[in-house]
Tab-separated table of C-alpha atoms and ligand atoms in Angstrom:
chain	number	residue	atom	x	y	z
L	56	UNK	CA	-9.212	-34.988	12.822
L	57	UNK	CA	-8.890	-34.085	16.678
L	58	UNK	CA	-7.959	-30.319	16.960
L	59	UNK	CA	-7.400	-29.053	20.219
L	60	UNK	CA	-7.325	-25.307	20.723
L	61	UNK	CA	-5.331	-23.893	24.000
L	62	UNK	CA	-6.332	-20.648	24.679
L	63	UNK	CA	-9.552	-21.507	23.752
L	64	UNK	CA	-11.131	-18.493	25.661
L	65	UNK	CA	-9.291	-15.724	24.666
L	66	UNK	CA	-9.490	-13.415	21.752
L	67	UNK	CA	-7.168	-14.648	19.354
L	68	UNK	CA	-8.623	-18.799	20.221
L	69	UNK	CA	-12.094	-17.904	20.027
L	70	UNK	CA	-11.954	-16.247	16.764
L	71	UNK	CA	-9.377	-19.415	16.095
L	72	UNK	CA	-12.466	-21.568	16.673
L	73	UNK	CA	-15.067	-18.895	14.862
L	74	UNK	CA	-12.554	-19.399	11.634
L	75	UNK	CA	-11.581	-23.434	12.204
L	76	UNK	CA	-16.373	-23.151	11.535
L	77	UNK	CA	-16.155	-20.489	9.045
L	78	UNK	CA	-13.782	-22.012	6.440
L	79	UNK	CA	-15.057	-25.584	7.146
L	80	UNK	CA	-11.612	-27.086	8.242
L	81	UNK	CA	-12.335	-30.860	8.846
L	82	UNK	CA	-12.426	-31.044	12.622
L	83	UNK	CA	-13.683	-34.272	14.011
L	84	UNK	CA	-13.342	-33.265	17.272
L	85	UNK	CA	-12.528	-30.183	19.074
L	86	UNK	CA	-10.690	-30.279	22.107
L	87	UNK	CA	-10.832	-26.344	23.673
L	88	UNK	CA	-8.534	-26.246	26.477
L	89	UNK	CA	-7.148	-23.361	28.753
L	90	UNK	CA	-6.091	-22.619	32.074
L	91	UNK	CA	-7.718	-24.266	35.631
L	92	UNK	CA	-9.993	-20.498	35.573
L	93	UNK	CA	-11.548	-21.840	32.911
L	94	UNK	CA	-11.995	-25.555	33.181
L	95	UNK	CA	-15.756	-26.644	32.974
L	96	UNK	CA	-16.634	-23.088	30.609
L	97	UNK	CA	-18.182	-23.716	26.766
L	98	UNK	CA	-17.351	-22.805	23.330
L	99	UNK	CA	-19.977	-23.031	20.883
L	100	UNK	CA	-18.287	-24.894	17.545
L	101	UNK	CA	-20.733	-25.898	14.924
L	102	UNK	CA	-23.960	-25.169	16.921
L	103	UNK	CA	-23.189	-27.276	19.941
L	104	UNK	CA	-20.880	-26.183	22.887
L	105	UNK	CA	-17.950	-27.783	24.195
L	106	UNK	CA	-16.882	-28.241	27.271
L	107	UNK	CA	-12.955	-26.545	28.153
L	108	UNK	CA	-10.465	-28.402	29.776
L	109	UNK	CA	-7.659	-27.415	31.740
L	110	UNK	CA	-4.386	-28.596	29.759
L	111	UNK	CA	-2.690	-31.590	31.142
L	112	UNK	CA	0.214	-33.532	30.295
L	113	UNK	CA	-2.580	-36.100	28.771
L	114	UNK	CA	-4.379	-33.714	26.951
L	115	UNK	CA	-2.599	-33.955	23.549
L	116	UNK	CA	-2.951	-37.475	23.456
L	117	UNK	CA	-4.267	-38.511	19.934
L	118	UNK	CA	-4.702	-35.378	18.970
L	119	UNK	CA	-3.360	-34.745	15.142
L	120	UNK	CA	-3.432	-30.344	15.052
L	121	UNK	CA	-3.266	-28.064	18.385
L	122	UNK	CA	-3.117	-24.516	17.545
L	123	UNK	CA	-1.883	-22.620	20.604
L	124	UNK	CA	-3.001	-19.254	21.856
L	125	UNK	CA	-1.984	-18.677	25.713
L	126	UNK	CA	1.342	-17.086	25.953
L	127	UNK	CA	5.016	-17.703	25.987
L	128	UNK	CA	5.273	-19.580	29.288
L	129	UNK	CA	2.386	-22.313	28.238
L	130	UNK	CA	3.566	-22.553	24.905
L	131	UNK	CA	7.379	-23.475	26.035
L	132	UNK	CA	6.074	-25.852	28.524
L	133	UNK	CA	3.369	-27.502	26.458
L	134	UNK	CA	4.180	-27.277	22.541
L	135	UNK	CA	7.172	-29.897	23.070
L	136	UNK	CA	5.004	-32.667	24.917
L	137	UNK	CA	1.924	-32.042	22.431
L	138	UNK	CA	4.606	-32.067	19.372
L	139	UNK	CA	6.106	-35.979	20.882
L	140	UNK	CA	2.566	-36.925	21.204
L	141	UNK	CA	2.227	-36.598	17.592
L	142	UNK	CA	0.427	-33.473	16.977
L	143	UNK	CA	1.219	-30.663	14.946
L	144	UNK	CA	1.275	-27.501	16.944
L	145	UNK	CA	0.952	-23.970	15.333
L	146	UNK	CA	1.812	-21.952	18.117
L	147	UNK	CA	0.816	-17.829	18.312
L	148	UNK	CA	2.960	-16.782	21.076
L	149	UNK	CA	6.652	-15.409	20.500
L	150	UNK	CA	8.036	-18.653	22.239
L	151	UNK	CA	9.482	-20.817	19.185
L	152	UNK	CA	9.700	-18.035	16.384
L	153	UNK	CA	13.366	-17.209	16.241
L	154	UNK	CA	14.495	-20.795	16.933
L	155	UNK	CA	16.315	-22.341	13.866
L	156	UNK	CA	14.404	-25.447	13.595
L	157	UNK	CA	11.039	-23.484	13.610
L	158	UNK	CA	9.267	-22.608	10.515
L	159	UNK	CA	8.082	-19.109	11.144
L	160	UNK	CA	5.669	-18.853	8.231
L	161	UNK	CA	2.632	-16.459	6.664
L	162	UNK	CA	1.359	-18.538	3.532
L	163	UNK	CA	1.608	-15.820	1.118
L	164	UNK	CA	4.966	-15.513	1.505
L	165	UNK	CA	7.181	-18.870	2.336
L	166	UNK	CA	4.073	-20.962	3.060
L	167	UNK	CA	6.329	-23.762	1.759
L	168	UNK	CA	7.992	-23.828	4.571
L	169	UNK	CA	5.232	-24.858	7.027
L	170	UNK	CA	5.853	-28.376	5.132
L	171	UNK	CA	9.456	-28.645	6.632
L	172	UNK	CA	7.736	-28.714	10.319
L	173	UNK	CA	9.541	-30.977	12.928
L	174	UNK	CA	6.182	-30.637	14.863
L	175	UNK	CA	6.053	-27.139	15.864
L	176	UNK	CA	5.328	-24.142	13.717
L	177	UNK	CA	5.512	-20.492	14.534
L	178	UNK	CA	2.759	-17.986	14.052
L	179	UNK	CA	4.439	-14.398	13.262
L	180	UNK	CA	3.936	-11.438	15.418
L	181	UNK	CA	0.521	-8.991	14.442
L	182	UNK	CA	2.417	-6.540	13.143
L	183	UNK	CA	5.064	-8.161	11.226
L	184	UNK	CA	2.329	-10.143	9.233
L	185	UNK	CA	0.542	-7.737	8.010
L	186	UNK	CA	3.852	-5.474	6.666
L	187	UNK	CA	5.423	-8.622	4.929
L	188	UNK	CA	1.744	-9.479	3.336
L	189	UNK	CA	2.176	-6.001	1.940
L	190	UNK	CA	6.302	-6.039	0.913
L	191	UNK	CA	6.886	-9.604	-0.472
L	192	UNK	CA	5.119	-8.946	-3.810
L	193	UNK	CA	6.929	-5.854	-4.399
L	194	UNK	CA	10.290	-7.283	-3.118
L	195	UNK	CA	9.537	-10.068	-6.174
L	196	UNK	CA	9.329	-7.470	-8.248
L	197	UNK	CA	11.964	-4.503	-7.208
L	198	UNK	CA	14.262	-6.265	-4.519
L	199	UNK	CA	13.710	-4.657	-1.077
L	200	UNK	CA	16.505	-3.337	0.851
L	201	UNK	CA	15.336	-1.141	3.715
L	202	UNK	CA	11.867	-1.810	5.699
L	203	UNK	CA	11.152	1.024	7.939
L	204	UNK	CA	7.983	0.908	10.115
L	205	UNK	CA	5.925	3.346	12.889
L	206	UNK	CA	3.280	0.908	13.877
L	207	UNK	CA	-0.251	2.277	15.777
L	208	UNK	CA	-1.277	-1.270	17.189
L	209	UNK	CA	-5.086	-1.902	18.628
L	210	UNK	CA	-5.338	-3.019	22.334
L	211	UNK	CA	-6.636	-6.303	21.501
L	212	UNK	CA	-3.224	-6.999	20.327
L	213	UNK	CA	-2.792	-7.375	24.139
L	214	UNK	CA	-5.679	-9.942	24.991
L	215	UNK	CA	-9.101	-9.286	26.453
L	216	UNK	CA	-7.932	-7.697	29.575
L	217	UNK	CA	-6.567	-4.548	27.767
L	218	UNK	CA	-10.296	-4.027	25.968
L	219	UNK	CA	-11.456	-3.585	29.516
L	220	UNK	CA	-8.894	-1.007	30.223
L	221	UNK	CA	-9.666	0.957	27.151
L	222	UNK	CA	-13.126	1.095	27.859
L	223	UNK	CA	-13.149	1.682	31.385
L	224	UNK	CA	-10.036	4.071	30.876
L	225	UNK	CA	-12.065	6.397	28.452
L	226	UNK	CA	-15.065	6.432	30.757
L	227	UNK	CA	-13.217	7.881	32.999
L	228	UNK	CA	-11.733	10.488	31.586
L	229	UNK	CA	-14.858	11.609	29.745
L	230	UNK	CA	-16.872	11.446	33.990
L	231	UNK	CA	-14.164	14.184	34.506
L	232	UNK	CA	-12.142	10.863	36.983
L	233	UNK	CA	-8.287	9.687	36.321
L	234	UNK	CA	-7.793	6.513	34.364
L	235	UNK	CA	-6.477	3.868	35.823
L	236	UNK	CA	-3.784	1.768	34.277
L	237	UNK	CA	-2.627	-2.101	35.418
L	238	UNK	CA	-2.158	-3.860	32.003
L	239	UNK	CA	-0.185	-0.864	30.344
L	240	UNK	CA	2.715	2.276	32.038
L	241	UNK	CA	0.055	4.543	31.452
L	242	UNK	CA	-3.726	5.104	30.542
L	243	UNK	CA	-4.211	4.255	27.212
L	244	UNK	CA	-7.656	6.651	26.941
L	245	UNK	CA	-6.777	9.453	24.889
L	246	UNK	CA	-3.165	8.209	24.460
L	247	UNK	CA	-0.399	6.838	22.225
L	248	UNK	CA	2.421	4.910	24.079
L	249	UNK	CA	5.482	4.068	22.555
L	250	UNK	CA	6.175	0.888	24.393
L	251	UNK	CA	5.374	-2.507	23.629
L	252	UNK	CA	7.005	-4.941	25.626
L	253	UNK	CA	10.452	-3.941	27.195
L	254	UNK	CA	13.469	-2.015	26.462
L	255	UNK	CA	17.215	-3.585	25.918
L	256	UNK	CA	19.836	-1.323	26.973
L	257	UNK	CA	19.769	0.339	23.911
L	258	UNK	CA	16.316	1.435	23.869
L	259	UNK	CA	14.482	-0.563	21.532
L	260	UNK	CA	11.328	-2.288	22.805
L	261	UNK	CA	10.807	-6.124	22.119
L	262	UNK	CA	7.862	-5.637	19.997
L	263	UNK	CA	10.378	-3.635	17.446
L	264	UNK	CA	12.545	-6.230	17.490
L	265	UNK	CA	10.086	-8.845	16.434
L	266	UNK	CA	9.774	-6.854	13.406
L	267	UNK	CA	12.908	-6.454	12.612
L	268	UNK	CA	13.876	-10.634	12.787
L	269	UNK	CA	10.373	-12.120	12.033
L	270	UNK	CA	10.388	-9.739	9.000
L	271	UNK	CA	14.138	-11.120	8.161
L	272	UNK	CA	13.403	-14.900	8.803
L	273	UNK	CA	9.913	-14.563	7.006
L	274	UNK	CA	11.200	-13.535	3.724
L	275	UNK	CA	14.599	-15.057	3.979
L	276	UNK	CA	16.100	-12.078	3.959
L	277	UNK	CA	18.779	-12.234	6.836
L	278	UNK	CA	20.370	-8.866	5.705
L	279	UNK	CA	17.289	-6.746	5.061
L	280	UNK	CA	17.826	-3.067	6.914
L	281	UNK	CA	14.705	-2.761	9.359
L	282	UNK	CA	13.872	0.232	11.383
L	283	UNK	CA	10.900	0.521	13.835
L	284	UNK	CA	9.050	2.232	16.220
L	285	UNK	CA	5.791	0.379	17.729
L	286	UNK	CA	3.506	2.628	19.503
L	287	UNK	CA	-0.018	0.881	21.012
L	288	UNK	CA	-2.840	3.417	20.484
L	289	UNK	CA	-6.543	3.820	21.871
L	290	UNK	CA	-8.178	1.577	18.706
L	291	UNK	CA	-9.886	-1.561	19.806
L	292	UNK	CA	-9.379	-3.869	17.121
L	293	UNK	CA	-6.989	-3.250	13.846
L	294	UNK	CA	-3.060	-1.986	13.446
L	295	UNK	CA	-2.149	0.616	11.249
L	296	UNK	CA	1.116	0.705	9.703
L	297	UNK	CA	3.140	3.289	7.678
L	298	UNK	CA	5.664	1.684	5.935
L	299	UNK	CA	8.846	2.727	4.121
L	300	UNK	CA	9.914	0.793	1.567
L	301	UNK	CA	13.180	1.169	-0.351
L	302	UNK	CA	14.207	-0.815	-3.397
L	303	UNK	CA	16.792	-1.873	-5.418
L	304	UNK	CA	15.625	-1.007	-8.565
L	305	UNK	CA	12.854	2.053	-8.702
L	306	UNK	CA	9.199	0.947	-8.894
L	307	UNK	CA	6.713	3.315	-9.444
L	308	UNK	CA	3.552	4.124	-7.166
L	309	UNK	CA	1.437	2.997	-9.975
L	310	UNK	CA	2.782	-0.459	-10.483
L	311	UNK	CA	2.931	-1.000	-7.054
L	312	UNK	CA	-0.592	-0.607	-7.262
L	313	UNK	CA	-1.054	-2.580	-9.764
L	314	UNK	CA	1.039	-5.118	-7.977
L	315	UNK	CA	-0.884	-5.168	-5.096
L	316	UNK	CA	-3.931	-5.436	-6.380
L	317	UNK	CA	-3.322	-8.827	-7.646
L	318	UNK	CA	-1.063	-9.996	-4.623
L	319	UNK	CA	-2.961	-12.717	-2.687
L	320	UNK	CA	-4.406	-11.222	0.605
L	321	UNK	CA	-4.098	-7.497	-0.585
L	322	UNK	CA	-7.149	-5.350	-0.298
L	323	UNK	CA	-5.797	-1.669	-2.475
L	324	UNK	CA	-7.421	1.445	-1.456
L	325	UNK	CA	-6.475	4.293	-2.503
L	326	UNK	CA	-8.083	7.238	-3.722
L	327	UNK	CA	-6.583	10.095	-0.701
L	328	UNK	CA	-8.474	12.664	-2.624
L	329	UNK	CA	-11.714	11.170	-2.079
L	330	UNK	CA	-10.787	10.295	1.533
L	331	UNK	CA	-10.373	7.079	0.736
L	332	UNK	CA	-7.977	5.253	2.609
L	333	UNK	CA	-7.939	1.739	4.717
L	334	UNK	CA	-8.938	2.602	8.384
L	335	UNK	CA	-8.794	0.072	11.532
L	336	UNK	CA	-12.677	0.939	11.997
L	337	UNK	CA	-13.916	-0.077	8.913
L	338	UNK	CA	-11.800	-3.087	8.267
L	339	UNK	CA	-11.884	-4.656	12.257
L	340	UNK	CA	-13.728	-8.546	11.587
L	341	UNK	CA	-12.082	-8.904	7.737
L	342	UNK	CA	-9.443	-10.789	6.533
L	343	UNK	CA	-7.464	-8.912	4.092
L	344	UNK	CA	-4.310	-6.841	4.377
L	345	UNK	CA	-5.345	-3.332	2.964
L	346	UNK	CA	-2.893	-1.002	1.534
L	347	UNK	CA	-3.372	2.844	0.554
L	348	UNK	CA	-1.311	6.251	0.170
L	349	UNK	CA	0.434	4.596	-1.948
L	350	UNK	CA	3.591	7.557	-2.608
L	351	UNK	CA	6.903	8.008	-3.609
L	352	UNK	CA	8.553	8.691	-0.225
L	353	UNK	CA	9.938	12.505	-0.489
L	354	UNK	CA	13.245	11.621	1.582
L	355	UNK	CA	14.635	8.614	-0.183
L	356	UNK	CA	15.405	7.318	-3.308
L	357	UNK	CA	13.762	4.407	-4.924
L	358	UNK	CA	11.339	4.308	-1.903
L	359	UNK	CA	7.844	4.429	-1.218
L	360	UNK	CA	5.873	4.914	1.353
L	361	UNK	CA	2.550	2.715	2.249
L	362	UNK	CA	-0.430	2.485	4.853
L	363	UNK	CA	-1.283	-0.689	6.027
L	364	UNK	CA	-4.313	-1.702	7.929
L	365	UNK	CA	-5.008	-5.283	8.937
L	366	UNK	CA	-7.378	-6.988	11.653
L	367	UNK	CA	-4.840	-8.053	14.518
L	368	UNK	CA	-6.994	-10.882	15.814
L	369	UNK	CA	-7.914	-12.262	12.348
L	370	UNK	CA	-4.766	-11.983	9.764
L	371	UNK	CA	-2.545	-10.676	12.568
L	372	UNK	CA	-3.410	-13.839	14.470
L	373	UNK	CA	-6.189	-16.465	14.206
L	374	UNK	CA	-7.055	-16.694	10.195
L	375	UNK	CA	-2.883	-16.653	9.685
L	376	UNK	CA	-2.674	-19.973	12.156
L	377	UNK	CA	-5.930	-21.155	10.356
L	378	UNK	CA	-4.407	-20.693	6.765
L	379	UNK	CA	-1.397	-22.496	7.801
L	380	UNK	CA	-3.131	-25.652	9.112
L	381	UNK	CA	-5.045	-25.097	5.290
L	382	UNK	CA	-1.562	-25.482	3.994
L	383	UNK	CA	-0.399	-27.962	5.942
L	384	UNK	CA	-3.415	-29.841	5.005
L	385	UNK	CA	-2.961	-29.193	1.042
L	386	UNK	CA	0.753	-30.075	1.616
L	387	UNK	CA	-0.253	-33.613	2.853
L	388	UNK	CA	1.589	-32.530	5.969
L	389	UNK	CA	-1.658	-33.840	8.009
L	390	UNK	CA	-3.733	-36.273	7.231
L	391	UNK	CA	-7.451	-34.866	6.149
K	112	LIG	N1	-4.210	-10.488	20.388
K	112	LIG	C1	-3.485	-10.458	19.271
K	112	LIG	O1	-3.693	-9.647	18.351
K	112	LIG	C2	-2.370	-11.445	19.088
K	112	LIG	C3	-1.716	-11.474	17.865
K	112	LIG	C4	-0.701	-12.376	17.656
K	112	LIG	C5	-0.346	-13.228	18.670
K	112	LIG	N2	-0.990	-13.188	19.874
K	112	LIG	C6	-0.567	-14.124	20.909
K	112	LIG	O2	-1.617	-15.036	21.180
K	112	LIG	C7	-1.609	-15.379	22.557
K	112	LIG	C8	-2.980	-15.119	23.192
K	112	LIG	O3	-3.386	-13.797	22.983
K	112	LIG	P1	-4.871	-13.305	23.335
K	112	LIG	O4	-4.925	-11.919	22.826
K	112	LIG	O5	-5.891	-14.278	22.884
K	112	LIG	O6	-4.840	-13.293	24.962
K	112	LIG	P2	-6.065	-13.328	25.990
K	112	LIG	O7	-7.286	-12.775	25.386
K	112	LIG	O8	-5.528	-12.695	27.225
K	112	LIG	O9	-6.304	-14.903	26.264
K	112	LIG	C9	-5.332	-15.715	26.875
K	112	LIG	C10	-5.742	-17.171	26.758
K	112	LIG	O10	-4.686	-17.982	27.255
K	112	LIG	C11	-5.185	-18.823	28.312
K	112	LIG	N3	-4.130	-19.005	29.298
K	112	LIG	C12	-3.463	-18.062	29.975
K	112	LIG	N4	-2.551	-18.627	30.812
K	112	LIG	C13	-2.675	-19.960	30.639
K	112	LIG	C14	-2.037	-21.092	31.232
K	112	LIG	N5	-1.081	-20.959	32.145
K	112	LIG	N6	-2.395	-22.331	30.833
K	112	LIG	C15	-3.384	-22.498	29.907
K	112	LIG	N7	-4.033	-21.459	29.323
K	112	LIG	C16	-3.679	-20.207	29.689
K	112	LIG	C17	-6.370	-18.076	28.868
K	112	LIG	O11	-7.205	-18.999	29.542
K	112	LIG	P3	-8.110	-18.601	30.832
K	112	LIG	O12	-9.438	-18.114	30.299
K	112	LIG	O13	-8.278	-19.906	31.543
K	112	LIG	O14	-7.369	-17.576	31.604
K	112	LIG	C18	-6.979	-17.531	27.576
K	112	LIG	O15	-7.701	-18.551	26.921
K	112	LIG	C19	-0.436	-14.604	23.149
K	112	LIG	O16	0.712	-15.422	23.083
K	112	LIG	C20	-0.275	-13.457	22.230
K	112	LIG	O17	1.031	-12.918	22.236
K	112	LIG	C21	-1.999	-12.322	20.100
């Protein structure tokens, strides 16, 4: 099997590549590729580096899987030619998500539909991923109707640039000096913003809308009630999520629990009185989606209310596209 892997150095393709080693996906050969900065740079797959490319028009040729991880603007230009040479492209960036012929898919949820491909399958946003992981089981068991969410998402949900600005950002303001800000409005150091991508006229940033139609499309539920507010915070590697979660029928904080605990993907912790709780620090580099404060929600009916805590770069990104090349592999949707 030829993979190629475009965005090969960035965060979310190098741990792409780490995972593609890890969980021994049959790769033949690996073809990293990236942008002209890059061309000539190695990745180290399997003990041995390889040599990335800068992506061409010919660079897809014979290749059977391309997992994509370098924005919007390569992914629209590239994912079509790489899907009519005959690969199958499972594409991270927000390019092909919402379009109808698209599956947009997170395996333990409607992995199925990665098998209905038409050569071009969408990776969900971080933050949606992680809050369906955690609501689909419970929705099976108690019908969801409302999803509210107040996300607190790591910097390295904005590539490797922003790490830089974190670090240098809280150097700075612990030498006494004034951060300085070029990737986000304002220094992150020391600082929550409530803005992830832009605003439409009404106020609501682009990242909240993700959530609200990824979530809908995800679990086919195309009338689900979804409220959000995404707010990027000084963490380096994890998002936190409190959830809301409002149900037909009223489920109880203990079978949710015991729901959870045997949902695929679902890490429970959740002992508050013994401080234990998931936290981005101690679950950054681990796969699972890790739910805690597990409550009946004291404003609503037949709600409760969750924290959820998932790596960004591994189930928010990377190990997601990785499981759904697994899948596509089980399915018979590429040959082994
Ligand atoms: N970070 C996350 O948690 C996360 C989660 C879900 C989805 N995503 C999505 O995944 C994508 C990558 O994110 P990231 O965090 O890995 O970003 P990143 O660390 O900034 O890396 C960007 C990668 O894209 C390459 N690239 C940029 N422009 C390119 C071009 N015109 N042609 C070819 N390659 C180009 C870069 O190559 P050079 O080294 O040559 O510049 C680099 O390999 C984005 O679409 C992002 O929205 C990220």
């Amino acid at each position: 099997m030829r993979v190629a892997v475009l965005g090969a150095t960035g965060l979310v393709g190098r741990e792409m590549i780490g995972l593609l080693e890890e969980r021994d996906f049959p790769v033949d050969e690996l073809l990293p590729l990236a942008s002209p900065r890059s061309a000539g740079a190695e990745v180290l797959f399997r003990g041995r580096p390889w040599k990335i490319q800068a992506v061409t028009e010919q660079s897809f040729e014979g290749v059977d899987l391309a997992l994509f991880s370098a924005g919007s603007g390569p992914s629209r230009l590239w994912a079509p030619l790489a899907a009519r040479s005959g690969a199958v492209v499972v594409d991270n960036s927000s390019a092909w998500r919402m379009d109808p012929q698209t599956p947009l898919v997170v395996p333990e949820v409607n992995g199925k539909a990665a098998l209905r491909h038409r050569g071009i399958i969408a990776n969900p946003n971080c933050a949606t991923i992680q809050a369906v992981v955690a609501a689909w089981p419970l929705h099976r068991e108690a019908s969801l109707s409302y999803l509210g969410a107040v996300t607190f998402q790591s910097v390295s949900g904005t590539g490797r640039d922003a790490l830089e600005e974190l670090e240098g950002g809280a150097r700075a303001v612990l030498s006494g000096e004034e951060p300085v800000s070029s990737i986000y409005p304002h220094p992150i150091a020391f600082n929550a913003l409530p803005h992830i991508g832009t605003f439409d006229d009404d106020g609501v940033s682009e990242e909240e809308w993700k959530m609200v139609r990824e979530s809908r499309k995800i679990m086919d539920l195309p009338d689900l009630a979804v409220s959000c507010t995404t707010v990027r915070v000084p963490v380096f590697r994890g998002h936190s999520e409190a959830l809301l979660l409002q149900f037909s029928s009223d489920l109880s904080p203990q079978r949710a629990r015991e729901i959870l605990c045997a949902a695929p993907g679902v890490v429970v912790v959740d002992e508050p009185a013994l401080a234990r709780y998931p936290l981005a620090r101690e679950t950054a580099g681990t796969d699972p989606v890790y739910v805690g404060r597990i409550r009946r929600d004291t404003g609503r009916e037949k709600t409760l209310a969750l924290w959820v805590v998932s790596d960004n770069l591994r189930k928010g990104a990377a190990l997601n596209a990785v499981q759904i090349c697994e899948t596509l592999l089980e399915g018979g949707a590429l040959r082994p």
